[in-house]
Amino acid sequence: MVTPPSLTAAPDSPPASAGAVGVGAPTAVPILASPSFSPLYQQIKTLILRSLQNGEWRPGEAIPSEIDLAARFKVSQGTVRKAVDELAAENLLVRRQGKGTFVATHAEEQVQYRFLRLASDVAAAAVPGSTHREFLDCRRLPAPADVAAALHLRPEDSVVEVRRVLHFTGQPVVLDDIWLPAHLFKGLTAERLSEYRGPMYGLFESEFGVRMIRAEEKLRAVSADEGVATLLKVAPGAPLLSVERLAFTYGDQPVELRRGLYRTDRHYYRNELS
Amino acid sequence: MVTPPSLTAAPDSPPASAGAVGVGAPTAVPILASPSFSPLYQQIKTLILRSLQNGEWRPGEAIPSEIDLAARFKVSQGTVRKAVDELAAENLLVRRQGKGTFVATHAEEQVQYRFLRLASDVAAAAVPGSTHREFLDCRRLPAPADVAAALHLRPEDSVVEVRRVLHFTGQPVVLDDIWLPAHLFKGLTAERLSEYRGPMYGLFESEFGVRMIRAEEKLRAVSADEGVATLLKVAPGAPLLSVERLAFTYGDQPVELRRGLYRTDRHYYRNELS
DNA sequence: CAGTGGTCTAGACCACACT
DNA sequence: GTGTGGTCTAGACCACTGC
């Protein structure tokens, strides 16, 4: 008999000082959040996540080195490493050997358009050839019921509604309707959207401090109604790919609902299964 | 000066005995495949992959314990662990604490329909409610040019062509045309397909030794032609989701081309972005 | 050169599953 | 209890980047 199973409270466990708990002896003493066991590296991961959320490190910046983090959390470098590994696997951090570990961003070089899965039938490269964004509308309005439900808003909350068209090589391909919680995006206008160079999520990061972490999409095939047909320059009734996206920021909080209609006569939506 | 950079040939490196290379001293001595450096755990990963491909361990079976593998490859348990971790992340292996590490399979409990991304608008659960598979056709024929190209076959090779309809809760939802290299699927008939309980890829594993590892899909919206409309019980011209899948086995070898048409009036194709 | 992430080892202990 | 994967540590060395 040593310790009761699945409850390994250290006899001399110190009061939770800064969050994580150190080890006294050469043996690890994981802190226990109570009945549910949580490994040390998971707790470290949560702490790093919190710092990311708090904006302690901004997108694109380097976070402290593993050695520094290990000292700060009073754990071994290997434990920090495992936490960072998982955050990198979730695309929240980016490791660069010899340089450091950086906060992921949508507003950067290669990994642009992380969430856009459209590819061209002809162009070998992805989409970014000659892209043009046309913003048709940007207004504040009370949240429609379905939008409020998806974004976890109250019926009296308001949202920003954006409508835009994406053109590739001169052709309209994507029509997006986008809803954002108005209280998070004060001052968002069609003009600022038009002026900004780079992906929309980059602007959201730098101007509003809202970082898109992950998203869920629901795809369907639909027929173009007349208004949509005109905007996308297809015949009424033409088949379009409907992509409904719910995007989340830290803590699985939904912060964007997007309903897109894609022309798929010259492009396709690519996906990888494994 | 110790060793020339990026070329760390061990002075006493033994001839590649069984594959991996041991360490003489308490210090690791990674073998080098030549100019391109490859960490030890990557080499171990390749060796495990080879054993999987050779069928040394069958789908669903347990592979040797980490300790055994470490002894076999003459590396530390930690190095084996990292190799296995990556293979588990790629869904080739499944770790089960306390029990062992198992070869992933499509023919098993929960993880069934790993590659089917359809979800129902109503049913909370995924699809597997009341599913019925109807096989319309299964024949051998010379590979059409596009199919041959996708599957890396020569024009004179032949393929097995399968046509089937998937029904959920009594309704036809999916029409699939499937092409398989005939030389890998000798003896595949509509009857055997109908008799088999469980996912098609499960039958491919157990009966033909072909394991689907990953797949690429291209999605588009299309209009139903008359033949398809009849089979899926929709109006001609109705929008359908077109899903073209190329599935790969070990070594990125393509072994299945599938063209699916999905009704998306009561179901949708779900996807996760991160 | 120093600093960063990346690899590897050896050993201890914990959580889980079976018998 | 035994054996499995899971966690944690400490220390050594390697590879890459930039001063």
Coordinates of N, CA, C and O in Angstrom, one line a residue, chain B residues 111-256:
Chain B
V111 N -14.1 3.0 -34.8 CA -13.5 3.8 -35.8 C -13.9 3.4 -37.2 O -13.3 3.7 -38.2
Q112 N -15.1 2.7 -37.3 CA -15.6 2.3 -38.6 C -15.9 3.6 -39.4 O -16.1 4.6 -38.9
Y113 N -15.9 3.4 -40.7 CA -16.2 4.5 -41.6 C -15.3 5.7 -41.4 O -15.8 6.8 -41.3
R114 N -14.0 5.4 -41.2 CA -13.1 6.4 -40.9 C -13.1 7.4 -42.0 O -12.8 8.6 -41.8
F115 N -13.3 7.0 -43.2 CA -13.1 7.8 -44.4 C -14.5 8.4 -44.9 O -14.5 9.2 -45.8
L116 N -15.6 8.1 -44.3 CA -16.9 8.6 -44.7 C -17.2 9.8 -43.9 O -17.5 9.7 -42.7
R117 N -17.3 10.9 -44.5 CA -17.5 12.2 -43.8 C -18.9 12.7 -43.8 O -19.1 13.8 -43.5
L118 N -19.8 11.8 -44.1 CA -21.2 12.2 -44.1 C -21.8 12.2 -42.7 O -21.6 11.3 -42.0
A119 N -22.6 13.2 -42.4 CA -23.3 13.2 -41.2 C -24.8 13.6 -41.5 O -25.0 14.3 -42.5
S120 N -25.6 13.2 -40.6 CA -27.0 13.4 -40.8 C -27.5 14.7 -40.2 O -26.9 15.1 -39.1
D121 N -28.4 15.4 -40.8 CA -28.9 16.6 -40.3 C -29.6 16.4 -38.9 O -29.6 17.3 -38.0
V122 N -30.3 15.3 -38.8 CA -31.1 15.0 -37.6 C -30.4 14.1 -36.6 O -30.2 14.5 -35.5
A123 N -30.1 12.9 -37.0 CA -29.5 12.0 -36.1 C -28.2 12.6 -35.4 O -27.4 13.1 -36.1
A124 N -28.2 12.5 -34.1 CA -27.0 13.0 -33.4 C -25.8 12.2 -33.8 O -24.8 12.7 -34.1
A125 N -26.0 10.9 -33.8 CA -24.9 10.0 -34.1 C -24.5 10.2 -35.6 O -25.2 10.8 -36.3
A126 N -23.4 9.6 -36.0 CA -23.0 9.7 -37.3 C -24.0 9.0 -38.2 O -25.2 9.1 -38.1
V127 N -23.4 8.3 -39.2 CA -24.3 7.6 -40.2 C -24.8 6.3 -39.7 O -26.0 5.9 -40.0
P128 N -24.0 5.5 -39.0 CA -24.2 4.0 -38.9 C -25.5 3.6 -38.4 O -25.6 2.4 -38.0
G129 N -26.5 4.4 -38.4 CA -27.8 3.9 -37.9 C -28.3 2.7 -38.7 O -27.8 1.6 -38.4
S130 N -29.2 2.9 -39.6 CA -29.7 1.8 -40.4 C -29.2 2.0 -41.8 O -29.7 2.7 -42.6
T131 N -28.0 1.4 -42.0 CA -27.4 1.5 -43.3 C -27.6 0.3 -44.2 O -27.7 -0.9 -43.7
H132 N -27.9 0.5 -45.4 CA -28.0 -0.6 -46.4 C -27.2 -0.4 -47.6 O -27.2 0.7 -48.1
R133 N -26.4 -1.4 -48.0 CA -25.6 -1.3 -49.2 C -26.1 -2.1 -50.3 O -26.4 -3.3 -50.2
E134 N -26.2 -1.5 -51.5 CA -26.8 -2.2 -52.6 C -25.7 -2.2 -53.7 O -25.3 -1.1 -54.2
F135 N -25.3 -3.4 -54.1 CA -24.3 -3.4 -55.2 C -24.9 -3.7 -56.5 O -25.6 -4.7 -56.7
L136 N -24.7 -2.7 -57.4 CA -25.4 -2.8 -58.7 C -24.6 -3.5 -59.7 O -25.1 -4.0 -60.7
D137 N -23.3 -3.4 -59.5 CA -22.4 -4.0 -60.6 C -21.0 -4.3 -60.0 O -20.6 -3.6 -59.1
C138 N -20.4 -5.2 -60.6 CA -19.0 -5.5 -60.3 C -18.4 -6.3 -61.5 O -18.7 -7.5 -61.7
R139 N -17.5 -5.7 -62.2 CA -17.0 -6.3 -63.4 C -15.6 -5.9 -63.7 O -15.1 -4.9 -63.1
R140 N -14.9 -6.8 -64.5 CA -13.6 -6.5 -64.9 C -13.6 -5.9 -66.2 O -14.4 -6.3 -67.1
L141 N -12.7 -4.9 -66.4 CA -12.6 -4.3 -67.8 C -11.3 -3.6 -67.9 O -10.6 -3.4 -66.9
P142 N -10.9 -3.3 -69.2 CA -9.6 -2.6 -69.4 C -9.7 -1.2 -68.7 O -10.8 -0.6 -68.7
A143 N -8.6 -0.8 -68.1 CA -8.7 0.5 -67.4 C -8.9 1.6 -68.4 O -8.2 1.8 -69.3
P144 N -10.0 2.4 -68.1 CA -10.1 3.6 -68.9 C -8.9 4.5 -68.7 O -8.2 4.4 -67.6
A145 N -8.7 5.4 -69.6 CA -7.4 6.2 -69.6 C -7.3 7.0 -68.3 O -6.2 7.0 -67.7
D146 N -8.3 7.7 -67.9 CA -8.2 8.5 -66.7 C -8.0 7.7 -65.5 O -7.2 8.0 -64.6
V147 N -8.7 6.5 -65.4 CA -8.5 5.7 -64.2 C -7.1 5.1 -64.2 O -6.4 5.1 -63.1
A148 N -6.6 4.7 -65.3 CA -5.3 4.1 -65.4 C -4.2 5.2 -64.9 O -3.3 4.9 -64.2
A149 N -4.4 6.4 -65.4 CA -3.5 7.4 -65.0 C -3.5 7.7 -63.5 O -2.5 7.7 -62.8
A150 N -4.7 7.7 -62.9 CA -4.8 8.0 -61.5 C -4.2 6.8 -60.7 O -3.6 7.1 -59.6
L151 N -4.4 5.6 -61.1 CA -3.9 4.5 -60.4 C -2.5 4.0 -60.8 O -2.0 3.0 -60.3
H152 N -1.9 4.8 -61.6 CA -0.6 4.4 -62.1 C -0.5 3.1 -62.7 O 0.4 2.2 -62.4
L153 N -1.5 2.8 -63.6 CA -1.5 1.5 -64.3 C -1.1 1.8 -65.7 O -1.2 2.9 -66.2
R154 N -0.8 0.7 -66.4 CA -0.5 0.8 -67.8 C -1.8 0.7 -68.6 O -2.8 0.0 -68.0
P155 N -1.9 1.2 -69.8 CA -3.2 1.2 -70.5 C -3.7 -0.3 -70.7 O -5.0 -0.5 -70.7
E156 N -2.8 -1.2 -70.7 CA -3.3 -2.6 -71.0 C -3.8 -3.3 -69.7 O -4.3 -4.4 -69.8
D157 N -3.5 -2.7 -68.6 CA -3.9 -3.3 -67.3 C -5.4 -3.3 -67.2 O -6.1 -2.4 -67.8
S158 N -6.0 -4.2 -66.4 CA -7.4 -4.1 -66.2 C -7.8 -3.8 -64.8 O -7.0 -3.9 -63.9
V159 N -9.0 -3.3 -64.6 CA -9.5 -2.9 -63.3 C -10.8 -3.6 -63.0 O -11.5 -4.1 -63.9
V160 N -11.1 -3.6 -61.7 CA -12.4 -4.0 -61.3 C -13.3 -2.8 -61.1 O -12.8 -1.8 -60.4
E161 N -14.4 -2.8 -61.6 CA -15.3 -1.6 -61.5 C -16.5 -2.0 -60.7 O -17.2 -3.0 -61.0
V162 N -16.8 -1.2 -59.6 CA -17.9 -1.5 -58.7 C -18.8 -0.3 -58.7 O -18.4 0.8 -58.6
R163 N -20.1 -0.6 -58.8 CA -21.1 0.5 -58.6 C -22.0 0.1 -57.5 O -22.5 -1.1 -57.4
R164 N -22.2 1.0 -56.6 CA -23.1 0.7 -55.4 C -23.8 1.9 -55.0 O -23.5 3.0 -55.3
V165 N -24.9 1.6 -54.2 CA -25.7 2.7 -53.6 C -25.7 2.5 -52.1 O -25.9 1.3 -51.7
L166 N -25.5 3.5 -51.4 CA -25.7 3.5 -49.9 C -27.0 4.1 -49.5 O -27.3 5.2 -50.0
H167 N -27.7 3.3 -48.7 CA -29.0 3.9 -48.2 C -28.9 4.1 -46.7 O -28.4 3.3 -46.0
F168 N -29.4 5.2 -46.3 CA -29.5 5.5 -44.9 C -30.9 5.7 -44.5 O -31.6 6.5 -45.1
T169 N -31.4 5.0 -43.5 CA -32.8 5.0 -43.1 C -33.7 4.9 -44.3 O -34.6 5.7 -44.4
G170 N -33.4 4.0 -45.1 CA -34.2 3.7 -46.2 C -34.1 4.5 -47.5 O -34.6 4.2 -48.5
Q171 N -33.3 5.6 -47.3 CA -33.2 6.5 -48.5 C -31.9 6.4 -49.2 O -30.8 6.3 -48.5
P172 N -31.9 6.4 -50.5 CA -30.6 6.4 -51.2 C -29.9 7.7 -51.0 O -30.5 8.8 -51.2
V173 N -28.6 7.6 -50.6 CA -27.9 8.9 -50.3 C -26.6 9.0 -51.1 O -26.2 10.0 -51.6
V174 N -25.9 7.8 -51.3 CA -24.6 7.8 -52.0 C -24.6 6.9 -53.2 O -25.0 5.7 -53.0
L175 N -24.1 7.4 -54.3 CA -23.9 6.5 -55.4 C -22.4 6.5 -55.7 O -21.8 7.6 -56.0
D176 N -21.8 5.3 -55.6 CA -20.3 5.3 -55.8 C -19.9 4.5 -57.0 O -20.5 3.4 -57.2
D177 N -19.0 5.0 -57.8 CA -18.3 4.2 -58.8 C -16.9 4.0 -58.3 O -16.2 5.0 -58.0
I178 N -16.5 2.7 -58.3 CA -15.2 2.4 -57.7 C -14.3 1.6 -58.7 O -14.8 0.7 -59.3
W179 N -13.1 2.0 -58.8 CA -12.1 1.3 -59.6 C -10.9 0.8 -58.8 O -10.3 1.6 -58.1
L180 N -10.6 -0.5 -59.0 CA -9.5 -1.1 -58.3 C -8.6 -1.9 -59.2 O -9.1 -2.4 -60.2
P181 N -7.3 -1.9 -59.0 CA -6.4 -2.6 -59.9 C -6.8 -4.1 -59.8 O -6.9 -4.7 -58.8
A182 N -7.1 -4.7 -61.0 CA -7.7 -6.1 -61.0 C -6.6 -7.1 -60.4 O -7.0 -8.0 -59.8
H183 N -5.4 -6.8 -60.6 CA -4.4 -7.8 -60.2 C -4.3 -7.9 -58.7 O -3.8 -8.9 -58.1
L184 N -4.8 -6.9 -58.0 CA -4.8 -6.9 -56.5 C -6.1 -7.5 -55.9 O -6.1 -7.8 -54.8
F185 N -7.1 -7.5 -56.8 CA -8.4 -7.9 -56.2 C -9.0 -9.1 -57.1 O -10.2 -9.0 -57.4
K186 N -8.2 -10.1 -57.2 CA -8.7 -11.3 -57.9 C -9.8 -11.9 -57.1 O -9.7 -12.1 -55.9
G187 N -10.9 -12.2 -57.8 CA -12.0 -13.0 -57.1 C -13.0 -12.0 -56.4 O -13.8 -12.5 -55.6
L188 N -12.9 -10.8 -56.6 CA -13.8 -9.8 -56.0 C -15.1 -9.9 -56.8 O -15.1 -9.7 -58.0
T189 N -16.2 -10.2 -56.2 CA -17.5 -10.2 -56.8 C -18.5 -9.4 -56.0 O -18.3 -9.2 -54.9
A190 N -19.6 -9.1 -56.7 CA -20.7 -8.4 -56.0 C -21.2 -9.2 -54.9 O -21.6 -8.7 -53.8
E191 N -21.2 -10.5 -55.1 CA -21.7 -11.4 -54.0 C -20.9 -11.3 -52.7 O -21.4 -11.1 -51.6
R192 N -19.6 -11.4 -52.9 CA -18.7 -11.3 -51.7 C -18.8 -9.9 -51.1 O -18.8 -9.8 -49.9
L193 N -19.0 -8.9 -51.9 CA -19.2 -7.6 -51.4 C -20.5 -7.5 -50.5 O -20.5 -6.9 -49.5
S194 N -21.5 -8.1 -51.0 CA -22.8 -8.1 -50.3 C -22.8 -8.9 -49.0 O -23.3 -8.4 -48.0
E195 N -22.1 -10.0 -49.1 CA -22.1 -10.9 -47.9 C -21.3 -10.2 -46.7 O -21.7 -10.5 -45.6
Y196 N -20.3 -9.5 -47.1 CA -19.4 -9.1 -46.0 C -20.1 -8.1 -45.1 O -20.7 -7.1 -45.6
R197 N -19.9 -8.3 -43.8 CA -20.5 -7.4 -42.8 C -19.4 -6.3 -42.5 O -18.3 -6.7 -42.1
G198 N -19.7 -5.1 -42.5 CA -18.8 -4.1 -42.2 C -18.3 -3.3 -43.4 O -18.7 -3.6 -44.5
P199 N -17.4 -2.4 -43.2 CA -16.9 -1.5 -44.2 C -16.2 -2.2 -45.3 O -15.5 -3.2 -45.0
M200 N -16.3 -1.7 -46.5 CA -15.7 -2.3 -47.7 C -14.1 -2.4 -47.4 O -13.5 -3.4 -47.8
Y201 N -13.6 -1.4 -46.8 CA -12.1 -1.4 -46.6 C -11.7 -2.5 -45.6 O -10.6 -3.0 -45.6
G202 N -12.7 -3.0 -44.8 CA -12.4 -4.1 -43.9 C -12.2 -5.4 -44.7 O -11.3 -6.2 -44.5
L203 N -13.1 -5.5 -45.7 CA -13.0 -6.7 -46.6 C -11.7 -6.6 -47.4 O -11.0 -7.7 -47.6
F204 N -11.3 -5.5 -47.9 CA -10.1 -5.3 -48.6 C -8.9 -5.8 -47.8 O -8.0 -6.4 -48.3
E205 N -8.9 -5.4 -46.5 CA -7.8 -5.8 -45.6 C -7.8 -7.3 -45.5 O -6.7 -7.9 -45.7
S206 N -8.9 -7.9 -45.1 CA -8.8 -9.3 -44.7 C -8.8 -10.3 -45.9 O -8.2 -11.3 -45.8
E207 N -9.4 -9.9 -47.0 CA -9.5 -10.8 -48.1 C -8.4 -10.6 -49.1 O -8.0 -11.5 -49.8
F208 N -8.0 -9.4 -49.2 CA -7.0 -9.1 -50.3 C -5.7 -8.5 -49.8 O -4.8 -8.2 -50.6
G209 N -5.6 -8.3 -48.5 CA -4.4 -7.8 -48.0 C -4.0 -6.4 -48.4 O -2.9 -6.0 -48.4
V210 N -5.0 -5.6 -48.8 CA -4.8 -4.2 -49.3 C -5.3 -3.3 -48.2 O -6.5 -3.3 -47.8
R211 N -4.4 -2.5 -47.6 CA -4.9 -1.6 -46.5 C -4.8 -0.2 -46.9 O -3.8 0.3 -47.4
M212 N -5.9 0.5 -46.8 CA -6.1 1.9 -47.2 C -5.5 2.7 -46.0 O -6.0 2.6 -44.9
I213 N -4.5 3.5 -46.3 CA -3.8 4.3 -45.3 C -4.3 5.7 -45.3 O -4.6 6.3 -44.2
R214 N -4.4 6.3 -46.4 CA -4.9 7.7 -46.5 C -5.5 8.0 -47.8 O -5.4 7.1 -48.7
A215 N -6.2 9.1 -48.0 CA -6.9 9.4 -49.2 C -6.9 10.9 -49.5 O -6.8 11.7 -48.5
E216 N -7.0 11.2 -50.7 CA -7.2 12.6 -51.1 C -8.6 12.7 -51.8 O -8.9 11.9 -52.6
E217 N -9.3 13.7 -51.4 CA -10.6 13.9 -52.0 C -10.7 15.3 -52.7 O -10.2 16.3 -52.2
K218 N -11.4 15.3 -53.8 CA -11.8 16.5 -54.5 C -13.3 16.7 -54.6 O -13.9 15.8 -55.1
L219 N -13.8 17.8 -54.0 CA -15.2 17.9 -54.0 C -15.7 19.0 -54.9 O -15.1 20.1 -55.1
R220 N -16.8 18.7 -55.5 CA -17.5 19.7 -56.4 C -19.0 19.6 -56.3 O -19.5 18.6 -55.8
A221 N -19.7 20.6 -56.7 CA -21.1 20.5 -56.9 C -21.5 20.2 -58.3 O -20.9 20.9 -59.2
V222 N -22.3 19.3 -58.6 CA -22.7 18.9 -59.9 C -24.2 18.7 -60.0 O -24.9 18.7 -59.0
S223 N -24.7 18.6 -61.2 CA -26.2 18.4 -61.4 C -26.4 16.9 -61.8 O -25.6 16.3 -62.5
A224 N -27.5 16.3 -61.2 CA -27.8 14.9 -61.5 C -28.2 14.8 -62.9 O -29.1 15.5 -63.4
D225 N -27.6 13.8 -63.6 CA -28.2 13.5 -64.9 C -29.3 12.4 -64.7 O -29.6 12.0 -63.6
E226 N -29.9 12.0 -65.8 CA -31.1 11.2 -65.6 C -30.9 9.9 -64.9 O -31.6 9.5 -64.0
G227 N -29.8 9.2 -65.4 CA -29.5 7.9 -64.8 C -29.3 8.0 -63.3 O -29.8 7.3 -62.5
V228 N -28.5 9.0 -62.9 CA -28.1 9.2 -61.5 C -29.4 9.6 -60.7 O -29.6 9.1 -59.6
A229 N -30.2 10.5 -61.3 CA -31.4 10.9 -60.6 C -32.3 9.8 -60.3 O -32.8 9.7 -59.2
T230 N -32.4 8.8 -61.2 CA -33.3 7.7 -60.9 C -32.7 6.9 -59.8 O -33.5 6.5 -58.9
L231 N -31.4 6.6 -59.8 CA -30.8 5.8 -58.8 C -30.9 6.4 -57.4 O -31.2 5.8 -56.4
L232 N -30.7 7.7 -57.3 CA -30.8 8.4 -56.0 C -32.1 9.0 -55.7 O -32.3 9.7 -54.7
K233 N -33.1 8.8 -56.6 CA -34.5 9.3 -56.4 C -34.5 10.8 -56.2 O -35.2 11.2 -55.2
V234 N -33.9 11.5 -57.0 CA -34.0 12.9 -57.0 C -34.4 13.4 -58.4 O -34.4 12.6 -59.3
A235 N -34.8 14.6 -58.5 CA -35.2 15.2 -59.8 C -33.9 15.3 -60.7 O -32.9 15.7 -60.2
P236 N -34.1 15.1 -62.0 CA -32.9 15.4 -62.9 C -32.5 16.8 -62.8 O -33.4 17.7 -62.6
G237 N -31.2 17.1 -62.7 CA -30.7 18.4 -62.6 C -30.5 18.8 -61.1 O -30.0 19.9 -60.8
A238 N -31.0 18.0 -60.2 CA -30.8 18.3 -58.8 C -29.3 18.4 -58.4 O -28.5 17.7 -59.0
P239 N -29.0 19.3 -57.5 CA -27.6 19.5 -57.2 C -27.1 18.3 -56.3 O -27.8 17.8 -55.4
L240 N -25.9 17.8 -56.6 CA -25.3 16.7 -55.9 C -23.9 17.0 -55.6 O -23.2 17.7 -56.3
L241 N -23.4 16.5 -54.5 CA -22.0 16.7 -54.1 C -21.2 15.6 -54.8 O -21.4 14.4 -54.5
S242 N -20.3 16.0 -55.6 CA -19.4 15.0 -56.2 C -18.1 14.9 -55.4 O -17.4 15.9 -55.1
V243 N -17.7 13.7 -55.1 CA -16.6 13.4 -54.3 C -15.7 12.4 -55.0 O -16.0 11.2 -55.1
E244 N -14.6 12.9 -55.5 CA -13.6 12.0 -56.1 C -12.5 11.7 -55.2 O -11.8 12.6 -54.7
R245 N -12.3 10.4 -54.9 CA -11.4 10.0 -53.9 C -10.3 9.1 -54.5 O -10.6 8.2 -55.3
L246 N -9.0 9.4 -54.2 CA -7.9 8.6 -54.5 C -7.4 8.1 -53.2 O -6.9 8.8 -52.4
A247 N -7.4 6.7 -53.0 CA -6.9 6.2 -51.8 C -5.6 5.5 -52.0 O -5.4 4.9 -53.0
F248 N -4.8 5.6 -51.0 CA -3.4 5.1 -51.1 C -3.1 4.0 -50.0 O -3.7 4.1 -48.9
T249 N -2.3 3.1 -50.4 CA -1.8 2.1 -49.4 C -0.3 2.5 -49.1 O 0.1 3.6 -49.3
Y250 N 0.4 1.6 -48.5 CA 1.8 1.9 -48.0 C 2.6 2.4 -49.2 O 2.4 2.0 -50.4
G251 N 3.5 3.3 -48.9 CA 4.4 3.8 -49.9 C 3.7 4.8 -50.9 O 4.2 4.9 -52.0
D252 N 2.6 5.3 -50.4 CA 1.9 6.3 -51.3 C 1.5 5.7 -52.6 O 1.5 6.4 -53.6
Q253 N 1.2 4.4 -52.6 CA 0.8 3.8 -53.8 C -0.7 3.9 -54.0 O -1.5 3.4 -53.1
P254 N -1.2 4.5 -55.1 CA -2.7 4.6 -55.2 C -3.3 3.3 -55.6 O -2.8 2.6 -56.5
V255 N -4.4 2.9 -54.9 CA -4.9 1.6 -55.2 C -6.5 1.6 -55.3 O -7.1 0.6 -55.4
E256 N -7.0 2.8 -55.2 CA -8.5 2.9 -55.4 C -8.8 4.3 -55.9 O -8.4 5.3 -55.4

